[in-house]
Short mmCIF file of C-alpha atoms and ligand atoms in Angstrom, two decimals:
data_model
loop_
_atom_site.label_atom_id
_atom_site.label_comp_id
_atom_site.label_asym_id
_atom_site.label_seq_id
_atom_site.Cartn_x
_atom_site.Cartn_y
_atom_site.Cartn_z
CA MET A 1 160.11 2.35 123.37
CA LEU A 2 158.51 2.18 119.89
CA ARG A 3 156.86 -1.04 118.86
CA THR A 4 154.65 -2.36 116.09
CA GLU A 5 152.46 -5.39 116.50
CA ARG A 6 151.29 -7.38 113.49
CA LEU A 7 151.30 -4.26 111.40
CA ASN A 8 149.59 -4.58 108.01
CA ALA A 9 149.84 -1.41 105.99
CA GLY A 10 150.09 0.09 102.54
CA TYR A 11 148.48 2.74 100.38
CA GLY A 12 144.70 2.65 100.19
CA GLN A 13 143.78 -0.90 99.27
CA LEU A 14 147.36 -1.76 98.33
CA HIS A 15 148.91 -4.12 100.86
CA ILE A 16 152.67 -3.60 101.33
CA LEU A 17 153.56 -4.60 104.91
CA PHE A 18 152.53 -7.98 106.29
CA ASP A 19 152.37 -8.70 110.02
CA VAL A 20 155.39 -6.56 110.81
CA ASP A 21 156.54 -6.77 114.43
CA ILE A 22 159.37 -4.46 115.33
CA ASN A 23 160.69 -3.28 118.64
CA VAL A 24 162.81 -0.14 118.67
CA GLU A 25 164.87 0.25 121.82
CA LYS A 26 167.09 3.13 122.83
CA GLY A 27 170.01 3.54 120.47
CA ILE A 28 170.00 2.92 116.73
CA THR A 29 167.86 0.34 115.00
CA ALA A 30 168.73 -0.23 111.35
CA ILE A 31 165.99 -1.08 108.87
CA ILE A 32 167.45 -2.59 105.75
CA GLY A 33 166.17 -4.51 102.77
CA PRO A 34 166.08 -4.49 98.98
CA ASN A 35 164.42 -1.70 96.99
CA GLY A 36 160.66 -1.80 97.27
CA SER A 37 160.70 -4.07 100.34
CA GLY A 38 158.65 -1.60 102.36
CA LYS A 39 161.24 0.25 104.47
CA SER A 40 159.86 3.70 103.73
CA THR A 41 156.32 2.40 104.05
CA LEU A 42 157.17 1.14 107.53
CA LEU A 43 158.31 4.61 108.65
CA LYS A 44 155.30 6.21 106.98
CA SER A 45 152.83 3.86 108.59
CA ILE A 46 154.38 4.39 112.01
CA PHE A 47 154.22 8.15 111.52
CA GLY A 48 150.67 7.97 110.20
CA ILE A 49 150.99 8.91 106.54
CA ALA A 50 150.43 5.48 105.02
CA THR A 51 147.29 3.39 105.44
CA VAL A 52 147.30 1.04 108.41
CA HIS A 53 145.01 -1.88 107.60
CA SER A 54 145.41 -3.71 110.88
CA GLY A 55 147.82 -4.08 113.77
CA SER A 56 149.12 -1.45 116.15
CA VAL A 57 151.91 0.99 116.87
CA PHE A 58 152.86 1.61 120.49
CA LEU A 59 154.98 4.38 121.95
CA ASN A 60 156.10 3.68 125.50
CA GLY A 61 153.19 1.28 125.86
CA LYS A 62 150.59 3.71 124.55
CA ASP A 63 148.65 2.81 121.41
CA ILE A 64 149.37 5.61 118.92
CA THR A 65 148.23 3.82 115.76
CA ARG A 66 145.44 6.25 114.92
CA ILE A 67 147.02 9.42 116.27
CA PRO A 68 147.61 11.98 113.49
CA PRO A 69 151.20 12.92 112.57
CA HIS A 70 151.16 16.40 114.14
CA GLU A 71 150.19 14.83 117.47
CA LYS A 72 153.01 12.33 117.12
CA VAL A 73 155.40 15.24 116.68
CA LYS A 74 154.19 16.57 120.03
CA LEU A 75 154.96 13.16 121.54
CA GLY A 76 158.57 13.58 120.46
CA MET A 77 158.59 11.73 117.16
CA ALA A 78 160.36 13.17 114.12
CA TYR A 79 160.10 11.66 110.66
CA LEU A 80 162.69 12.78 108.13
CA PRO A 81 161.65 11.68 104.65
CA GLN A 82 164.32 10.94 102.10
CA THR A 83 163.56 14.03 100.04
CA GLU A 84 161.75 17.26 100.75
CA ASN A 85 162.69 17.19 104.41
CA VAL A 86 163.26 20.95 104.64
CA PHE A 87 161.33 24.03 103.44
CA SER A 88 163.34 24.79 100.30
CA ASN A 89 161.98 28.30 99.84
CA LEU A 90 162.84 29.41 103.34
CA SER A 91 166.26 30.28 104.70
CA VAL A 92 168.18 27.96 107.02
CA LYS A 93 167.39 30.25 109.97
CA GLU A 94 163.69 30.35 109.07
CA ASN A 95 163.61 26.56 108.86
CA LEU A 96 165.03 26.32 112.37
CA MET A 97 162.61 28.93 113.68
CA ILE A 98 159.63 27.10 112.19
CA ALA A 99 160.84 23.89 113.78
CA GLY A 100 160.61 25.67 117.11
CA TYR A 101 157.27 27.32 116.41
CA GLY A 102 155.36 27.96 119.61
CA LEU A 103 158.40 27.89 121.88
CA GLU A 104 159.25 30.77 124.21
CA GLU A 105 161.76 33.13 122.63
CA GLU A 106 164.53 32.22 125.09
CA THR A 107 163.98 28.48 124.68
CA LEU A 108 163.87 28.82 120.91
CA LYS A 109 167.17 30.70 120.90
CA ASP A 110 168.81 28.11 123.17
CA ARG A 111 167.54 25.22 121.08
CA ILE A 112 168.72 26.80 117.82
CA ASP A 113 172.13 27.63 119.32
CA SER A 114 172.49 24.09 120.57
CA ALA A 115 171.41 22.58 117.23
CA LEU A 116 173.96 24.79 115.48
CA GLU A 117 176.69 23.63 117.86
CA PHE A 118 175.83 20.15 116.71
CA PHE A 119 175.80 21.08 113.05
CA PRO A 120 178.33 23.96 112.88
CA GLU A 121 178.43 23.58 109.08
CA LEU A 122 175.09 25.40 109.00
CA LYS A 123 176.32 28.45 110.87
CA ASN A 124 177.72 30.10 107.77
CA HIS A 125 174.57 29.52 105.77
CA LEU A 126 171.86 30.86 108.03
CA LYS A 127 170.54 33.32 105.48
CA ARG A 128 170.71 30.98 102.53
CA ARG A 129 167.60 29.49 101.01
CA ALA A 130 167.50 25.85 102.11
CA GLY A 131 166.86 24.80 98.52
CA THR A 132 170.33 25.99 97.56
CA LEU A 133 172.13 23.85 100.16
CA SER A 134 174.08 20.76 99.17
CA GLY A 135 172.49 17.39 99.81
CA GLY A 136 174.57 16.85 102.93
CA GLU A 137 173.87 20.32 104.31
CA ARG A 138 170.18 19.86 103.69
CA GLN A 139 170.26 16.59 105.61
CA MET A 140 172.02 18.38 108.46
CA LEU A 141 169.36 21.09 108.44
CA ALA A 142 166.63 18.46 108.62
CA MET A 143 168.37 16.79 111.57
CA ALA A 144 169.04 20.16 113.23
CA SER A 145 165.33 20.97 112.90
CA ALA A 146 164.51 17.75 114.71
CA LEU A 147 166.85 18.81 117.52
CA VAL A 148 165.12 22.19 117.76
CA LYS A 149 161.84 20.31 118.14
CA ASN A 150 163.50 18.36 120.95
CA ALA A 151 162.56 15.09 119.27
CA LYS A 152 163.18 11.91 121.23
CA ILE A 153 162.66 9.46 118.41
CA LEU A 154 164.09 10.07 114.98
CA MET A 155 162.94 8.14 111.96
CA LEU A 156 165.51 8.72 109.25
CA ASP A 157 164.79 7.55 105.71
CA GLU A 158 168.09 7.10 103.88
CA PRO A 159 169.87 10.18 105.22
CA THR A 160 172.95 9.38 103.12
CA ALA A 161 171.18 8.85 99.79
CA GLN A 162 173.02 10.52 96.91
CA LEU A 163 175.86 11.72 99.11
CA SER A 164 179.53 11.07 98.42
CA PRO A 165 181.00 8.28 100.57
CA LYS A 166 182.90 10.86 102.62
CA LEU A 167 179.84 12.96 103.30
CA ALA A 168 177.75 9.85 103.99
CA GLU A 169 180.29 8.89 106.63
CA LYS A 170 180.02 12.32 108.20
CA ILE A 171 176.22 12.16 108.34
CA LEU A 172 176.31 8.70 109.93
CA GLU A 173 178.84 9.97 112.49
CA ARG A 174 176.42 12.72 113.36
CA VAL A 175 173.61 10.16 113.68
CA GLN A 176 175.77 8.31 116.20
CA MET A 177 176.46 11.56 118.03
CA MET A 178 172.74 12.25 118.27
CA ARG A 179 172.35 8.87 119.90
CA ASP A 180 175.29 9.31 122.25
CA GLU A 181 175.04 12.97 123.20
CA LYS A 182 171.34 13.69 122.81
CA ASN A 183 170.23 10.28 123.97
CA LEU A 184 167.94 9.85 120.96
CA THR A 185 166.26 6.69 119.81
CA ILE A 186 166.83 6.34 116.09
CA MET A 187 165.24 4.24 113.37
CA LEU A 188 167.65 4.30 110.49
CA VAL A 189 166.62 3.19 107.02
CA GLU A 190 169.80 2.82 104.97
CA GLN A 191 171.13 1.61 101.63
CA ASN A 192 174.63 1.84 103.05
CA VAL A 193 173.93 -1.48 104.74
CA LYS A 194 177.33 -2.29 106.21
CA LYS A 195 177.97 1.19 107.56
CA ALA A 196 174.46 1.34 109.00
CA LEU A 197 174.81 -2.00 110.75
CA GLU A 198 178.21 -1.04 112.13
CA ILE A 199 176.71 1.88 114.03
CA SER A 200 173.45 0.18 115.01
CA GLU A 201 172.62 -1.98 118.02
CA ASN A 202 169.65 -3.76 116.48
CA ALA A 203 168.54 -4.53 112.96
CA TYR A 204 165.54 -5.59 110.93
CA LEU A 205 165.71 -6.93 107.42
CA LEU A 206 162.56 -6.44 105.39
CA VAL A 207 161.93 -8.56 102.32
CA SER A 208 158.70 -8.17 100.34
CA GLY A 209 157.03 -6.40 103.21
CA ARG A 210 157.84 -9.02 105.84
CA VAL A 211 160.47 -9.16 108.56
CA ALA A 212 163.06 -11.66 107.30
CA PHE A 213 165.58 -11.08 110.10
CA SER A 214 165.48 -9.38 113.43
CA GLY A 215 168.24 -9.31 115.98
CA LYS A 216 171.52 -7.68 116.89
CA ALA A 217 173.04 -5.65 114.08
CA CYS A 218 176.37 -7.45 114.59
CA GLU A 219 174.67 -10.84 114.22
CA LEU A 220 173.28 -9.83 110.85
CA LEU A 221 176.66 -8.42 109.77
CA SER A 222 178.43 -11.67 110.58
CA HIS A 223 175.68 -13.93 109.21
CA PRO A 224 177.20 -16.38 106.69
CA LYS A 225 174.46 -15.53 104.17
CA PHE A 226 174.54 -11.81 104.87
CA GLU A 227 175.16 -10.64 101.28
CA LYS A 228 172.40 -12.81 99.87
CA MET A 229 169.96 -11.87 102.59
CA CYS A 230 170.46 -8.19 101.89
CA VAL A 231 169.29 -8.61 98.33
CA GLY A 232 166.34 -10.68 99.46
CA ILE A 233 167.58 -14.24 98.84
CA LEU A 234 166.62 -16.09 101.98
CA ASP A 235 167.18 -19.82 101.41
N1 ATP B 1 152.49 6.37 97.57
C1 ATP B 1 152.47 5.09 97.13
N2 ATP B 1 151.38 4.60 96.50
C2 ATP B 1 151.37 3.32 96.05
N3 ATP B 1 152.39 2.46 96.17
C3 ATP B 1 153.50 2.90 96.77
C4 ATP B 1 153.60 4.24 97.28
N4 ATP B 1 154.83 4.38 97.83
C5 ATP B 1 155.46 3.20 97.68
N5 ATP B 1 154.66 2.30 97.06
C6 ATP B 1 154.99 0.92 96.76
O1 ATP B 1 155.18 0.23 97.99
C7 ATP B 1 156.23 -0.74 97.86
C8 ATP B 1 157.24 -0.52 98.96
O2 ATP B 1 157.82 0.77 98.76
P1 ATP B 1 158.79 1.46 99.79
O3 ATP B 1 159.00 2.84 99.29
O4 ATP B 1 158.25 1.29 101.14
O5 ATP B 1 160.09 0.57 99.63
P2 ATP B 1 161.57 0.82 100.17
O6 ATP B 1 162.00 -0.43 100.84
O7 ATP B 1 161.61 2.09 100.93
O8 ATP B 1 162.38 0.96 98.80
P3 ATP B 1 163.69 1.86 98.43
O9 ATP B 1 164.86 1.13 98.98
O10 ATP B 1 163.67 1.87 96.94
O11 ATP B 1 163.48 3.22 99.03
C9 ATP B 1 156.79 -0.59 96.46
O12 ATP B 1 156.22 -1.58 95.66
C10 ATP B 1 156.30 0.78 96.03
O13 ATP B 1 156.12 0.84 94.64
MG1 MG B 2 162.49 3.90 100.63
#
């Protein structure tokens, strides 16, 4: 569905990703790796907000490497950065309405209702400024906004960062539900490596900007050198 081919990317001249080949199929694909290994840069270069030096990104066979982010949104891609993934100064309701900007009134209402059924926690906070939500609620609002946009591919950058273990669990459950009930394809960057792999079908381990493992998430989980690999020790 979403594929990169020998992707070399970074920031301006800075080279961070080296010949990255990934293939994201339906379901959840976990992207893990030590801090600074290039996980966020991978999402950003796919979405078009980091510099792609060479290589390509394909969506359903179509080369989208040089397509600007707002066009990628129209193609059904949603990128949820780790922070600043909602409009803090706007209310929850306004955030959802902006996500559905341009939709017919009826469709917008249906989409918002359906997103709120998925994230009922938000129902009591519709008038609150998004900036005053808790970390978990804010994450839910960001995911609900993606549902309003009718996204098909979600790129989530550490949706459980800075959440309590209990709340992190809840968010990851909801990620699974989005896969199962909304049929979404999800790229999940996570620090909660074990939990992420447990809910993912496929996995990529990035170390120093290169793919160090690719395969079934369960294979990586049961790899005898799993713990070492996760911190970037590969031999
Ligand atoms: N905007 C930027 N400009 C220059 N260098 C950057 C920028 N963003 C990230 N980097 C650098 O790119 C490298 C990879 O960073 P990236 O954020 O992709 O790692 P990560 O795997 O997401 O790490 P973490 O687990 O800490 O989120 C790091 O060396 C980082 O310092
Ligand atoms: Mg990151």
